[in-house]
Tab-separated table of C-alpha atoms and ligand atoms in Angstrom:
chain	number	residue	atom	x	y	z
A	1	MET	CA	0.103	0.088	-0.113
A	2	THR	CA	0.560	3.797	-0.460
A	3	ASN	CA	1.758	5.440	3.073
A	4	GLN	CA	-0.726	7.436	3.745
A	5	VAL	CA	-0.678	10.962	5.614
A	6	SER	CA	-4.140	12.256	6.803
A	7	ALA	CA	-4.048	15.738	6.426
A	8	PHE	CA	-7.359	18.451	6.699
A	9	ARG	CA	-8.523	19.680	3.465
A	10	TRP	CA	-8.853	22.824	4.374
A	11	VAL	CA	-7.870	25.107	7.311
A	12	PRO	CA	-8.418	29.062	8.305
A	13	GLU	CA	-5.069	31.295	7.022
A	14	PHE	CA	-2.971	31.225	10.425
A	15	ALA	CA	-2.827	28.080	10.381
A	16	GLN	CA	-2.061	27.320	6.685
A	17	GLY	CA	1.619	26.170	6.387
A	18	TYR	CA	1.658	25.213	9.712
A	19	VAL	CA	-0.925	22.524	9.697
A	20	ARG	CA	1.496	19.204	11.801
A	21	ASP	CA	0.796	16.680	9.211
A	22	LEU	CA	3.449	18.930	7.149
A	23	ARG	CA	6.579	17.037	9.023
A	24	VAL	CA	5.352	13.960	7.914
A	25	ARG	CA	5.320	15.282	4.162
A	26	TRP	CA	8.685	16.929	4.939
A	27	ALA	CA	10.381	13.414	6.064
A	28	LEU	CA	9.024	11.244	3.144
A	29	GLU	CA	10.011	13.918	0.744
A	30	GLU	CA	13.461	14.392	2.366
A	31	ALA	CA	13.621	10.415	2.335
A	32	GLY	CA	12.393	10.011	-1.429
A	33	LEU	CA	8.984	7.925	0.145
A	34	PRO	CA	5.681	8.501	-2.248
A	35	TYR	CA	2.426	8.384	-0.153
A	36	GLU	CA	-0.946	10.318	-0.473
A	37	ALA	CA	-2.500	12.656	1.872
A	38	ASP	CA	-5.726	11.022	3.129
A	39	LEU	CA	-7.817	14.527	3.094
A	40	LEU	CA	-10.010	15.370	6.007
A	41	THR	CA	-12.741	17.896	7.020
A	42	MET	CA	-14.142	19.378	10.740
A	43	GLU	CA	-16.558	16.926	10.881
A	44	ASP	CA	-13.885	13.932	8.821
A	45	LYS	CA	-11.964	14.123	12.095
A	46	ASP	CA	-14.783	13.301	14.581
A	47	ALA	CA	-15.748	9.517	13.062
A	48	GLU	CA	-15.132	6.373	14.555
A	49	SER	CA	-13.507	5.471	12.038
A	50	TYR	CA	-10.318	8.067	12.123
A	51	ARG	CA	-9.933	8.437	16.099
A	52	ALA	CA	-9.515	4.689	15.746
A	53	TRP	CA	-6.756	5.804	13.761
A	54	GLN	CA	-5.758	9.381	15.724
A	55	PRO	CA	-7.623	9.118	19.045
A	56	PHE	CA	-7.380	12.233	19.370
A	57	GLY	CA	-9.161	13.423	16.403
A	58	GLN	CA	-5.680	15.797	15.137
A	59	VAL	CA	-3.802	14.885	12.525
A	60	PRO	CA	-1.628	13.794	11.146
A	61	ALA	CA	-2.334	10.087	10.952
A	62	TYR	CA	-0.028	7.840	9.381
A	63	ARG	CA	-0.326	4.134	8.096
A	64	ASP	CA	2.341	2.215	6.216
A	65	ASP	CA	2.883	-0.823	4.579
A	66	GLU	CA	3.403	-2.475	8.217
A	67	VAL	CA	2.100	0.537	10.836
A	68	GLU	CA	-0.550	2.000	11.737
A	69	MET	CA	0.103	5.602	13.648
A	70	PHE	CA	-0.110	9.125	14.740
A	71	GLU	CA	1.670	11.885	16.082
A	72	SER	CA	3.896	13.762	14.381
A	73	GLY	CA	7.405	12.642	16.514
A	74	ALA	CA	7.127	9.505	16.363
A	75	ILE	CA	6.094	8.908	13.187
A	76	VAL	CA	9.339	10.919	11.636
A	77	LEU	CA	11.039	8.943	13.448
A	78	HIS	CA	9.713	5.963	12.058
A	79	ILE	CA	10.138	7.459	8.688
A	80	ALA	CA	14.010	8.064	9.947
A	81	GLU	CA	14.241	4.240	10.443
A	82	LYS	CA	13.475	4.417	7.181
A	83	SER	CA	16.229	5.943	4.869
A	84	GLU	CA	19.945	7.841	5.790
A	85	ALA	CA	19.083	10.653	4.723
A	86	LEU	CA	16.801	11.823	8.310
A	87	ALA	CA	19.144	9.101	10.817
A	88	PRO	CA	22.420	7.998	10.733
A	89	LYS	CA	23.199	3.983	10.660
A	90	ASP	CA	25.155	4.120	14.309
A	91	PRO	CA	23.571	3.266	17.366
A	92	GLY	CA	25.154	6.755	18.841
A	93	GLY	CA	23.767	8.903	15.420
A	94	ARG	CA	20.208	6.907	15.898
A	95	ALA	CA	19.660	8.091	19.407
A	96	ARG	CA	21.055	12.028	18.967
A	97	VAL	CA	18.676	12.479	16.241
A	98	MET	CA	15.820	10.630	18.283
A	99	THR	CA	17.107	12.593	21.760
A	100	TRP	CA	16.747	15.692	19.473
A	101	VAL	CA	13.424	15.220	18.135
A	102	ILE	CA	11.836	14.593	22.103
A	103	ALA	CA	13.966	17.854	22.626
A	104	ALA	CA	12.116	20.057	20.282
A	105	LEU	CA	8.673	17.912	21.123
A	106	ASN	CA	8.674	17.946	25.071
A	107	SER	CA	11.065	20.782	25.638
A	108	VAL	CA	10.693	23.635	23.710
A	109	GLU	CA	7.798	22.825	22.064
A	110	PRO	CA	5.226	23.288	24.970
A	111	PHE	CA	6.942	27.245	25.712
A	112	CYS	CA	6.680	27.910	22.169
A	113	TRP	CA	3.150	26.835	22.173
A	114	ASN	CA	2.122	29.586	24.599
A	115	PHE	CA	3.096	32.825	22.097
A	116	VAL	CA	1.418	30.451	19.016
A	117	PHE	CA	-1.470	30.899	22.307
A	118	PHE	CA	-0.910	34.436	22.922
A	119	ASP	CA	-1.076	36.187	19.547
A	120	GLY	CA	-3.772	33.919	18.209
A	121	GLU	CA	-6.843	33.257	20.420
A	122	GLY	CA	-5.433	34.818	23.997
A	123	ALA	CA	-4.838	38.674	22.122
A	124	GLY	CA	-6.038	40.822	24.115
A	125	ALA	CA	-6.924	38.642	28.029
A	126	ASP	CA	-5.881	40.014	30.608
A	127	TRP	CA	-3.978	37.041	31.678
A	128	VAL	CA	-1.963	36.512	28.633
A	129	LYS	CA	-0.414	40.567	28.829
A	130	ARG	CA	-0.101	39.965	32.774
A	131	ARG	CA	1.451	36.572	32.362
A	132	ARG	CA	3.882	37.303	28.935
A	133	ALA	CA	7.053	38.445	29.966
A	134	GLU	CA	7.292	35.844	32.251
A	135	LEU	CA	6.771	33.177	29.965
A	136	GLU	CA	9.262	35.071	27.631
A	137	ALA	CA	11.714	34.445	29.910
A	138	ALA	CA	10.964	30.845	30.187
A	139	LEU	CA	10.777	30.295	26.496
A	140	ASP	CA	14.494	32.336	26.379
A	141	ARG	CA	15.593	29.706	29.695
A	142	LYS	CA	15.169	27.224	26.084
A	143	LEU	CA	16.126	29.983	23.656
A	144	ALA	CA	19.195	30.892	24.707
A	145	PRO	CA	20.484	26.998	24.636
A	146	LEU	CA	20.410	26.521	21.286
A	147	GLU	CA	20.838	29.435	19.964
A	148	LYS	CA	24.914	28.733	21.941
A	149	ARG	CA	24.392	25.283	19.818
A	150	LEU	CA	23.831	26.010	16.753
A	151	ALA	CA	26.357	29.546	16.565
A	152	GLY	CA	29.035	27.894	13.937
A	153	ARG	CA	27.266	24.962	13.121
A	154	ASP	CA	24.307	24.491	10.552
A	155	TYR	CA	21.903	21.342	12.179
A	156	LEU	CA	21.879	20.039	15.705
A	157	GLU	CA	24.200	17.286	14.786
A	158	ASP	CA	27.109	17.707	12.696
A	159	ARG	CA	24.656	16.838	9.692
A	160	PHE	CA	20.854	17.257	8.853
A	161	SER	CA	18.186	14.995	10.051
A	162	ALA	CA	14.819	13.893	11.484
A	163	GLY	CA	15.471	16.039	14.530
A	164	ASP	CA	16.007	19.013	12.019
A	165	ILE	CA	12.870	18.404	10.804
A	166	ILE	CA	11.110	18.227	14.167
A	167	MET	CA	13.012	21.209	16.220
A	168	SER	CA	13.307	23.695	12.781
A	169	THR	CA	9.096	23.638	12.313
A	170	THR	CA	8.455	23.706	16.033
A	171	LEU	CA	10.731	27.783	16.166
A	172	ARG	CA	9.271	28.469	12.820
A	173	GLU	CA	5.878	28.841	14.782
A	174	ILE	CA	7.303	32.023	16.896
A	175	VAL	CA	9.255	33.596	14.022
A	176	ARG	CA	5.253	35.523	13.159
A	177	CYS	CA	6.029	36.939	17.130
A	178	GLY	CA	8.957	38.315	16.865
A	179	VAL	CA	10.261	36.632	19.754
A	180	LEU	CA	12.939	33.943	17.560
A	181	GLY	CA	14.448	37.382	15.978
A	182	ARG	CA	16.672	38.154	18.918
A	183	TYR	CA	18.062	34.747	17.695
A	184	PRO	CA	20.653	35.024	15.314
A	185	ALA	CA	21.557	32.098	15.127
A	186	LEU	CA	18.110	30.106	15.349
A	187	THR	CA	17.031	32.419	12.622
A	188	ALA	CA	19.335	31.719	10.379
A	189	TYR	CA	18.457	27.281	11.337
A	190	VAL	CA	15.065	27.684	10.925
A	191	GLN	CA	15.430	29.813	7.588
A	192	ARG	CA	18.557	27.137	6.286
A	193	CYS	CA	16.341	24.153	6.863
A	194	THR	CA	13.038	25.387	4.938
A	195	GLU	CA	15.351	26.511	1.579
A	196	ARG	CA	15.410	22.172	1.676
A	197	PRO	CA	13.929	21.797	-1.714
A	198	ALA	CA	11.832	19.293	0.254
A	199	PHE	CA	10.584	21.358	3.274
A	200	ALA	CA	9.090	23.340	-0.323
A	201	ARG	CA	7.665	20.722	-2.035
A	202	ALA	CA	5.871	19.463	1.717
A	203	LEU	CA	4.510	22.951	2.328
A	204	GLU	CA	3.697	22.713	-1.289
A	205	ALA	CA	1.855	19.603	-0.541
A	206	GLN	CA	0.071	20.972	2.421
A	207	MET	CA	-1.109	24.350	0.866
A	208	LYS	CA	-2.429	22.784	-2.771
A	209	PRO	CA	-5.381	21.433	-1.259
A	210	PHE	CA	-5.921	24.972	0.894
A	211	ARG	CA	-5.782	26.416	-2.329
A	212	GLU	CA	-8.254	23.903	-4.017
A	213	ASN	CA	-10.687	24.283	-1.482
A	214	ALA	CA	-10.921	27.872	0.075
A	215	ALA	CA	-14.833	28.797	0.281
A	216	ALA	CA	-15.495	30.559	-2.393
B	1	GSH	N1	1.217	16.093	19.199
B	1	GSH	C1	0.578	16.148	17.962
B	1	GSH	C2	-0.486	18.396	17.763
B	1	GSH	C3	-0.559	17.261	16.193
B	1	GSH	C4	-1.697	18.801	16.182
B	1	GSH	O1	-1.963	19.652	17.215
B	1	GSH	N2	-2.348	18.679	15.090
B	1	GSH	C5	-3.445	19.903	15.287
B	1	GSH	C6	-3.170	20.574	13.301
B	1	GSH	S1	-1.548	20.971	13.646
B	1	GSH	C7	-5.046	19.396	15.131
B	1	GSH	O2	-4.933	18.434	14.014
B	1	GSH	N3	-5.512	20.569	15.387
B	1	GSH	C8	-7.363	20.067	14.998
B	1	GSH	C9	-7.619	19.140	16.483
B	1	GSH	O3	-6.892	19.388	17.576
B	1	GSH	O4	-9.032	19.095	16.160
B	1	GSH	C10	1.353	15.740	16.916
B	1	GSH	O5	2.215	16.489	16.789
B	1	GSH	O6	0.774	14.997	15.472
């Protein structure tokens, strides 16, 4: 069977280009593996059949001949097992890739997500105004060490890997809120990663149905 990735047929403009199936599409593009997108409406995601595939009714979910799974980080790690384009062969190198994937999802993404919320649904709320500085300081405690790590390096390790897919898509979320601009190495890193041809193909594949299904 062709590798399948679930994605939305359409999302509001602020989310276009940021939906997390992008990570999976990008990994598949880097690995040179073909796939088809299973496009969902907002109603489809609540169907029992989809919840059996992705219990939270979110995207992405993924299946191939061997597995059926969800969670973008887990899926990208699974694809990395199939392709040296995403992880080196040696166990030490693979362990480092897994480490960066989990670091991005567990140590960095929750802090970035606060700012996506502040500038979206939370914009203007009193508690956001009160807590923004404190949460920006918490985010800085994650970004400053990463800035140090990436100064003078192209990627998190000595080559591009699945870790860079997850870390750069995580950091890319906060470019819009202006916080990343204070970190030149991280800004250059996100730009370097997202200039990769495989990223451009993945982004276009996500955006195409949004254009086609845009409300008239
Ligand atoms: N931890 C999950 C998060 C998935 C996620 O947040 N998906 C969003 C799109 S980026 C979604 O499906 N939102 C619709 C909803 O929650 O109803 C992953 O990385 O796969």
